[in-house]
């Protein structure tokens, strides 16, 4: 009633809501309920109060850690599912994904990892790319969301592979594509994404190209050098422990090695740290050293990725460019 009938008091009302819900405020524990009331009011109100309050809750000294982040993520997810607020919610999520504000970026990552990502996977992937362009607390949440989506279904894995491939092609200087690639192919006990990719690559040249080309692009990105080395070591351990096919996995790494020369994570993986006596790493080095090198300039393989021209933009990447300008 105050909001509808006393328009001249709206600034004071917003300040009061901000004050009582701030960390230590009398209504801090009721932030979700307050947010839901504001969301409902904003469906019909002139000068809706929901969005400015969300900005306040995720900026400056008003921010209050994980609980506040999850509360705002829940409210934004609800707003996106409301026909009257959906457009503004999608825009808010995109704006926050591009922000330097780490807490707002983390909110977006949590939104995209939930029902929002399942309902609007393409929109979620666009926002995750912007988050993965930086390295902070939101980055890990975004990477986990990407992998979880790929692990859920075969179609999800195909979409994520196509999307990462388009990122690597279209945004060559951005670390977002390499971070996404490393997250997807990192061996993990709670999913079989890497094992599935390697199994598929045995019979699907396009996936083999994705793994070889992804590694080649990632190894050229200095922002992910340490992460790349950790994942290479993870591959060696996965082979050593029998999680993935030994011969085919080392064949992939051989093709990557033959196409790559700079001093970086691959060089360190193959030649560096002589004091490193991890049995998996020693085994990987010996195996790769003894595999016959393929001369890609004279290679007779019809599916050799280094003989192919750059891939055309995927339908997913074309839709991304057309669907949301300026992304």
Short mmCIF file of C-alpha atoms in Angstrom, two decimals:
data_model
loop_
_atom_site.label_atom_id
_atom_site.label_comp_id
_atom_site.label_asym_id
_atom_site.label_seq_id
_atom_site.Cartn_x
_atom_site.Cartn_y
_atom_site.Cartn_z
CA UNK A 1 0.00 0.00 0.00
CA UNK A 2 2.86 2.34 0.84
CA UNK A 3 4.51 1.66 -2.53
CA UNK A 4 1.35 2.23 -4.57
CA UNK A 5 -0.04 5.28 -2.77
CA UNK A 6 2.96 7.26 -1.53
CA UNK A 7 5.25 7.42 -4.53
CA UNK A 8 7.29 10.26 -3.01
CA UNK A 9 8.36 7.92 -0.19
CA UNK A 10 9.76 5.12 -2.38
CA UNK A 11 13.39 6.10 -1.88
CA UNK A 12 12.89 6.04 1.89
CA UNK A 13 11.06 2.70 1.68
CA UNK A 14 13.89 1.14 -0.32
CA UNK A 15 16.44 2.45 2.16
CA UNK A 16 14.42 1.02 5.05
CA UNK A 17 14.18 -2.43 3.41
CA UNK A 18 17.89 -2.35 2.70
CA UNK A 19 18.63 -1.40 6.31
CA UNK A 20 16.50 -4.04 8.03
CA UNK A 21 17.73 -6.88 5.76
CA UNK A 22 21.43 -5.96 5.93
CA UNK A 23 23.83 -8.26 7.83
CA UNK A 24 22.94 -7.78 11.49
CA UNK A 25 19.64 -6.11 10.61
CA UNK A 26 16.42 -7.05 12.41
CA UNK A 27 15.06 -8.81 9.29
CA UNK A 28 18.30 -10.43 8.08
CA UNK A 29 16.83 -13.89 8.69
CA UNK A 30 13.72 -12.97 6.67
CA UNK A 31 15.54 -11.93 3.51
CA UNK A 32 13.97 -14.65 1.36
CA UNK A 33 10.45 -13.78 2.53
CA UNK A 34 11.06 -10.07 1.97
CA UNK A 35 12.43 -10.84 -1.48
CA UNK A 36 9.37 -12.89 -2.40
CA UNK A 37 7.07 -10.01 -1.34
CA UNK A 38 9.09 -7.57 -3.43
CA UNK A 39 9.01 -9.97 -6.37
CA UNK A 40 5.22 -10.17 -6.14
CA UNK A 41 4.90 -6.40 -5.84
CA UNK A 42 7.14 -5.87 -8.87
CA UNK A 43 4.77 -7.78 -11.17
CA UNK A 44 2.39 -4.80 -11.21
CA UNK A 45 4.14 -1.88 -9.52
CA UNK A 46 5.44 1.21 -11.23
CA UNK A 47 9.15 1.62 -10.50
CA UNK A 48 9.43 -2.03 -9.29
CA UNK A 49 11.53 -2.36 -6.10
CA UNK A 50 12.74 -5.94 -6.64
CA UNK A 51 15.73 -5.27 -8.91
CA UNK A 52 17.33 -2.35 -6.99
CA UNK A 53 17.08 -4.32 -3.73
CA UNK A 54 18.79 -7.34 -5.33
CA UNK A 55 21.60 -5.05 -6.46
CA UNK A 56 21.95 -3.79 -2.89
CA UNK A 57 21.97 -7.31 -1.44
CA UNK A 58 24.91 -8.32 -3.64
CA UNK A 59 27.14 -5.26 -3.50
CA UNK A 60 29.33 -3.50 -0.98
CA UNK A 61 29.09 -4.11 2.73
CA UNK A 62 25.52 -5.39 2.44
CA UNK A 63 26.71 -8.74 1.06
CA UNK A 64 26.63 -11.60 3.53
CA UNK A 65 28.26 -14.70 2.18
CA UNK A 66 26.84 -17.99 0.95
CA UNK A 67 23.36 -17.70 2.49
CA UNK A 68 22.70 -14.36 0.83
CA UNK A 69 24.07 -15.61 -2.50
CA UNK A 70 21.80 -18.68 -2.47
CA UNK A 71 18.79 -16.56 -1.46
CA UNK A 72 19.29 -14.12 -4.33
CA UNK A 73 19.88 -17.02 -6.75
CA UNK A 74 16.57 -18.57 -5.65
CA UNK A 75 14.72 -15.28 -6.14
CA UNK A 76 16.23 -14.70 -9.59
CA UNK A 77 15.28 -18.23 -10.64
CA UNK A 78 11.68 -17.52 -9.59
CA UNK A 79 11.69 -14.20 -11.42
CA UNK A 80 12.92 -15.85 -14.64
CA UNK A 81 9.96 -18.26 -14.53
CA UNK A 82 7.44 -15.43 -14.17
CA UNK A 83 6.09 -14.24 -17.54
CA UNK A 84 5.96 -10.61 -16.40
CA UNK A 85 9.49 -10.55 -15.00
CA UNK A 86 11.30 -13.08 -17.21
CA UNK A 87 12.75 -10.57 -19.69
CA UNK A 88 14.25 -8.42 -16.94
CA UNK A 89 15.53 -11.52 -15.13
CA UNK A 90 17.37 -12.81 -18.21
CA UNK A 91 18.93 -9.38 -18.73
CA UNK A 92 19.93 -9.09 -15.07
CA UNK A 93 21.64 -12.48 -15.20
CA UNK A 94 23.54 -11.52 -18.35
CA UNK A 95 24.61 -8.16 -16.90
CA UNK A 96 25.77 -9.76 -13.66
CA UNK A 97 27.66 -12.50 -15.52
CA UNK A 98 29.69 -9.78 -17.26
CA UNK A 99 30.30 -7.84 -14.04
CA UNK A 100 33.50 -7.68 -12.02
CA UNK A 101 31.38 -8.11 -8.88
CA UNK A 102 32.36 -11.62 -7.76
CA UNK A 103 29.24 -12.15 -5.65
CA UNK A 104 26.86 -11.25 -8.46
CA UNK A 105 28.77 -13.56 -10.80
CA UNK A 106 28.51 -16.35 -8.24
CA UNK A 107 24.74 -15.80 -7.99
CA UNK A 108 24.49 -16.23 -11.77
CA UNK A 109 26.59 -19.40 -11.66
CA UNK A 110 24.26 -20.92 -9.05
CA UNK A 111 21.18 -19.91 -11.05
CA UNK A 112 22.60 -21.52 -14.20
CA UNK A 113 23.44 -24.72 -12.32
CA UNK A 114 19.81 -25.23 -11.27
CA UNK A 115 16.41 -25.36 -12.93
CA UNK A 116 17.20 -22.23 -14.99
CA UNK A 117 19.98 -24.10 -16.77
CA UNK A 118 17.75 -27.09 -17.43
CA UNK A 119 14.94 -24.94 -18.85
CA UNK A 120 17.11 -22.50 -20.82
CA UNK A 121 20.39 -24.38 -21.48
CA UNK A 122 21.54 -22.07 -24.26
CA UNK A 123 20.98 -18.91 -22.21
CA UNK A 124 22.74 -20.55 -19.26
CA UNK A 125 25.77 -21.52 -21.36
CA UNK A 126 26.12 -17.95 -22.67
CA UNK A 127 26.16 -16.64 -19.11
CA UNK A 128 28.59 -19.34 -17.95
CA UNK A 129 31.01 -18.30 -20.69
CA UNK A 130 31.16 -14.77 -19.34
CA UNK A 131 31.74 -16.11 -15.82
CA UNK A 132 34.53 -18.43 -16.99
CA UNK A 133 36.29 -15.45 -18.55
CA UNK A 134 37.49 -14.53 -15.04
CA UNK A 135 39.02 -16.56 -12.24
CA UNK A 136 37.24 -16.24 -8.89
CA UNK A 137 34.81 -18.12 -6.65
CA UNK A 138 32.14 -18.01 -9.37
CA UNK A 139 34.42 -19.77 -11.86
CA UNK A 140 34.44 -23.07 -9.98
CA UNK A 141 30.64 -23.04 -9.63
CA UNK A 142 30.28 -22.30 -13.35
CA UNK A 143 32.67 -25.11 -14.32
CA UNK A 144 30.79 -27.57 -12.11
CA UNK A 145 27.48 -26.51 -13.67
CA UNK A 146 28.89 -27.08 -17.16
CA UNK A 147 30.17 -30.57 -16.32
CA UNK A 148 26.96 -31.55 -14.52
CA UNK A 149 24.92 -30.59 -17.58
CA UNK A 150 27.23 -32.62 -19.85
CA UNK A 151 27.05 -35.64 -17.53
CA UNK A 152 23.26 -35.66 -17.35
CA UNK A 153 22.37 -36.87 -20.88
CA UNK A 154 23.96 -37.73 -24.23
CA UNK A 155 22.31 -34.66 -25.77
CA UNK A 156 23.71 -32.55 -22.95
CA UNK A 157 27.23 -33.81 -23.63
CA UNK A 158 26.85 -33.10 -27.35
CA UNK A 159 25.59 -29.57 -26.67
CA UNK A 160 28.44 -28.79 -24.29
CA UNK A 161 31.07 -30.15 -26.71
CA UNK A 162 29.63 -28.08 -29.57
CA UNK A 163 29.46 -25.00 -27.35
CA UNK A 164 33.03 -25.28 -26.04
CA UNK A 165 34.29 -25.86 -29.58
CA UNK A 166 32.56 -22.67 -30.71
CA UNK A 167 34.06 -20.74 -27.77
CA UNK A 168 37.56 -21.94 -28.66
CA UNK A 169 37.05 -20.88 -32.29
CA UNK A 170 35.27 -17.55 -31.75
CA UNK A 171 37.00 -16.22 -28.62
CA UNK A 172 40.62 -17.24 -29.16
CA UNK A 173 42.10 -14.79 -26.66
CA UNK A 174 39.60 -15.55 -23.89
CA UNK A 175 40.41 -18.14 -21.21
CA UNK A 176 36.70 -19.10 -21.00
CA UNK A 177 36.92 -21.82 -23.67
CA UNK A 178 40.10 -23.39 -22.28
CA UNK A 179 38.70 -23.32 -18.71
CA UNK A 180 35.51 -24.99 -19.92
CA UNK A 181 37.50 -27.58 -21.90
CA UNK A 182 39.70 -28.46 -18.92
CA UNK A 183 36.68 -28.73 -16.62
CA UNK A 184 34.97 -31.09 -19.07
CA UNK A 185 37.95 -33.44 -19.55
CA UNK A 186 39.21 -33.51 -15.97
CA UNK A 187 38.99 -37.07 -14.59
CA UNK A 188 36.52 -37.24 -11.71
CA UNK A 189 35.11 -40.04 -9.61
CA UNK A 190 31.56 -38.65 -9.60
CA UNK A 191 31.04 -38.65 -13.39
CA UNK A 192 32.28 -40.49 -16.48
CA UNK A 193 32.45 -37.55 -18.87
CA UNK A 194 36.11 -38.06 -19.79
CA UNK A 195 35.73 -41.83 -20.15
CA UNK A 196 32.64 -41.33 -22.32
CA UNK A 197 34.40 -38.77 -24.52
CA UNK A 198 37.39 -41.07 -25.07
CA UNK A 199 35.10 -44.03 -25.85
CA UNK A 200 33.13 -41.94 -28.35
CA UNK A 201 36.32 -40.54 -29.91
CA UNK A 202 37.43 -44.07 -30.87
CA UNK A 203 34.66 -44.21 -33.49
CA UNK A 204 33.79 -40.54 -34.00
CA UNK A 205 36.49 -38.43 -35.69
CA UNK A 206 34.73 -35.18 -34.73
CA UNK A 207 35.09 -35.93 -31.02
CA UNK A 208 38.70 -36.97 -31.55
CA UNK A 209 39.28 -33.66 -33.30
CA UNK A 210 37.60 -31.87 -30.40
CA UNK A 211 39.97 -33.47 -27.86
CA UNK A 212 43.11 -32.84 -29.90
CA UNK A 213 42.09 -29.35 -31.01
CA UNK A 214 40.85 -28.47 -27.53
CA UNK A 215 44.16 -29.43 -25.97
CA UNK A 216 46.08 -27.52 -28.65
CA UNK A 217 44.06 -24.33 -28.07
CA UNK A 218 44.16 -24.69 -24.29
CA UNK A 219 47.93 -25.15 -24.13
CA UNK A 220 48.34 -21.79 -25.86
CA UNK A 221 46.36 -19.95 -23.16
CA UNK A 222 48.76 -18.77 -20.41
CA UNK A 223 45.93 -18.05 -17.94
CA UNK A 224 45.22 -21.77 -17.53
CA UNK A 225 48.78 -23.13 -17.59
CA UNK A 226 48.76 -24.54 -14.05
CA UNK A 227 45.29 -26.02 -14.45
CA UNK A 228 46.31 -27.61 -17.76
CA UNK A 229 49.29 -29.29 -16.10
CA UNK A 230 47.07 -30.65 -13.31
CA UNK A 231 44.65 -32.10 -15.84
CA UNK A 232 47.49 -33.69 -17.85
CA UNK A 233 48.68 -35.33 -14.66
CA UNK A 234 45.08 -36.38 -13.98
CA UNK A 235 44.98 -38.09 -17.39
CA UNK A 236 48.18 -39.96 -16.59
CA UNK A 237 46.71 -41.16 -13.30
CA UNK A 238 43.43 -42.13 -14.96
CA UNK A 239 45.39 -44.31 -17.40
CA UNK A 240 47.52 -45.74 -14.59
CA UNK A 241 44.40 -46.65 -12.59
CA UNK A 242 42.58 -48.16 -15.59
CA UNK A 243 39.81 -45.54 -15.74
CA UNK A 244 40.39 -44.88 -19.46
CA UNK A 245 41.83 -46.88 -22.35
CA UNK A 246 45.61 -46.70 -22.16
CA UNK A 247 46.60 -46.96 -25.83
CA UNK A 248 43.96 -44.62 -27.20
CA UNK A 249 44.47 -41.99 -24.49
CA UNK A 250 48.21 -41.89 -25.12
CA UNK A 251 47.51 -41.74 -28.85
CA UNK A 252 45.51 -38.55 -28.25
CA UNK A 253 48.33 -37.06 -26.18
CA UNK A 254 50.84 -38.07 -28.86
CA UNK A 255 48.87 -36.16 -31.49
CA UNK A 256 48.70 -33.16 -29.14
CA UNK A 257 52.43 -33.37 -28.47
CA UNK A 258 53.32 -33.63 -32.16
CA UNK A 259 51.33 -30.49 -32.94
CA UNK A 260 52.69 -28.51 -30.02
CA UNK A 261 56.10 -27.08 -29.21
CA UNK A 262 55.98 -24.08 -26.81
CA UNK A 263 57.29 -24.36 -23.26
CA UNK A 264 54.15 -24.69 -21.18
CA UNK A 265 52.08 -27.27 -19.30
CA UNK A 266 52.60 -29.99 -21.95
CA UNK A 267 56.37 -29.45 -21.92
CA UNK A 268 56.38 -29.56 -18.15
CA UNK A 269 54.22 -32.71 -18.23
CA UNK A 270 56.60 -34.47 -20.65
CA UNK A 271 60.03 -33.19 -19.65
CA UNK A 272 59.94 -31.03 -16.52
CA UNK A 273 60.30 -31.66 -12.80
CA UNK A 274 62.83 -34.53 -12.85
CA UNK A 275 62.38 -34.90 -9.09
CA UNK A 276 58.70 -35.73 -9.65
CA UNK A 277 58.50 -39.53 -9.20
CA UNK A 278 54.75 -40.06 -9.49
CA UNK A 279 54.50 -43.57 -11.06
CA UNK A 280 51.63 -42.51 -13.31
CA UNK A 281 53.60 -39.56 -14.67
CA UNK A 282 56.75 -41.64 -15.23
CA UNK A 283 54.71 -44.29 -17.06
CA UNK A 284 53.03 -41.66 -19.24
CA UNK A 285 56.37 -40.06 -20.17
CA UNK A 286 57.95 -43.40 -21.09
CA UNK A 287 54.96 -44.45 -23.17
CA UNK A 288 54.69 -41.17 -25.06
CA UNK A 289 58.45 -41.12 -25.66
CA UNK A 290 58.33 -44.58 -27.28
CA UNK A 291 55.27 -44.06 -29.48
CA UNK A 292 56.07 -43.44 -33.14
CA UNK A 293 55.54 -39.81 -34.08
CA UNK A 294 53.09 -39.06 -36.87
CA UNK A 295 54.30 -36.64 -39.53
CA UNK A 296 51.11 -34.65 -39.94
CA UNK A 297 52.34 -32.89 -43.06
CA UNK A 298 52.50 -36.25 -44.82
CA UNK A 299 49.93 -38.09 -42.72
CA UNK A 300 47.72 -40.40 -44.78
CA UNK A 301 44.90 -40.50 -42.23
CA UNK A 302 41.75 -39.00 -43.72
CA UNK A 303 40.56 -37.95 -40.26
CA UNK A 304 43.82 -36.29 -39.18
CA UNK A 305 42.65 -33.09 -37.43
CA UNK A 306 45.74 -31.15 -38.44
CA UNK A 307 44.98 -31.61 -42.14
CA UNK A 308 41.47 -30.22 -41.87
CA UNK A 309 40.42 -26.57 -42.34
CA UNK A 310 38.91 -24.79 -39.33
CA UNK A 311 35.42 -26.06 -38.57
CA UNK A 312 32.44 -23.97 -39.60
CA UNK A 313 30.46 -22.28 -36.84
CA UNK A 314 28.01 -24.65 -35.23
CA UNK A 315 24.27 -24.08 -35.18
CA UNK A 316 24.60 -23.44 -31.45
CA UNK A 317 27.17 -20.71 -31.95
CA UNK A 318 25.12 -19.11 -34.70
CA UNK A 319 22.10 -19.08 -32.43
CA UNK A 320 24.17 -17.52 -29.67
CA UNK A 321 25.25 -14.69 -31.92
CA UNK A 322 21.75 -14.08 -33.21
CA UNK A 323 19.85 -14.58 -29.98
CA UNK A 324 21.54 -12.15 -27.65
CA UNK A 325 23.41 -9.23 -29.29
CA UNK A 326 26.59 -8.00 -27.72
CA UNK A 327 27.45 -11.23 -25.94
#
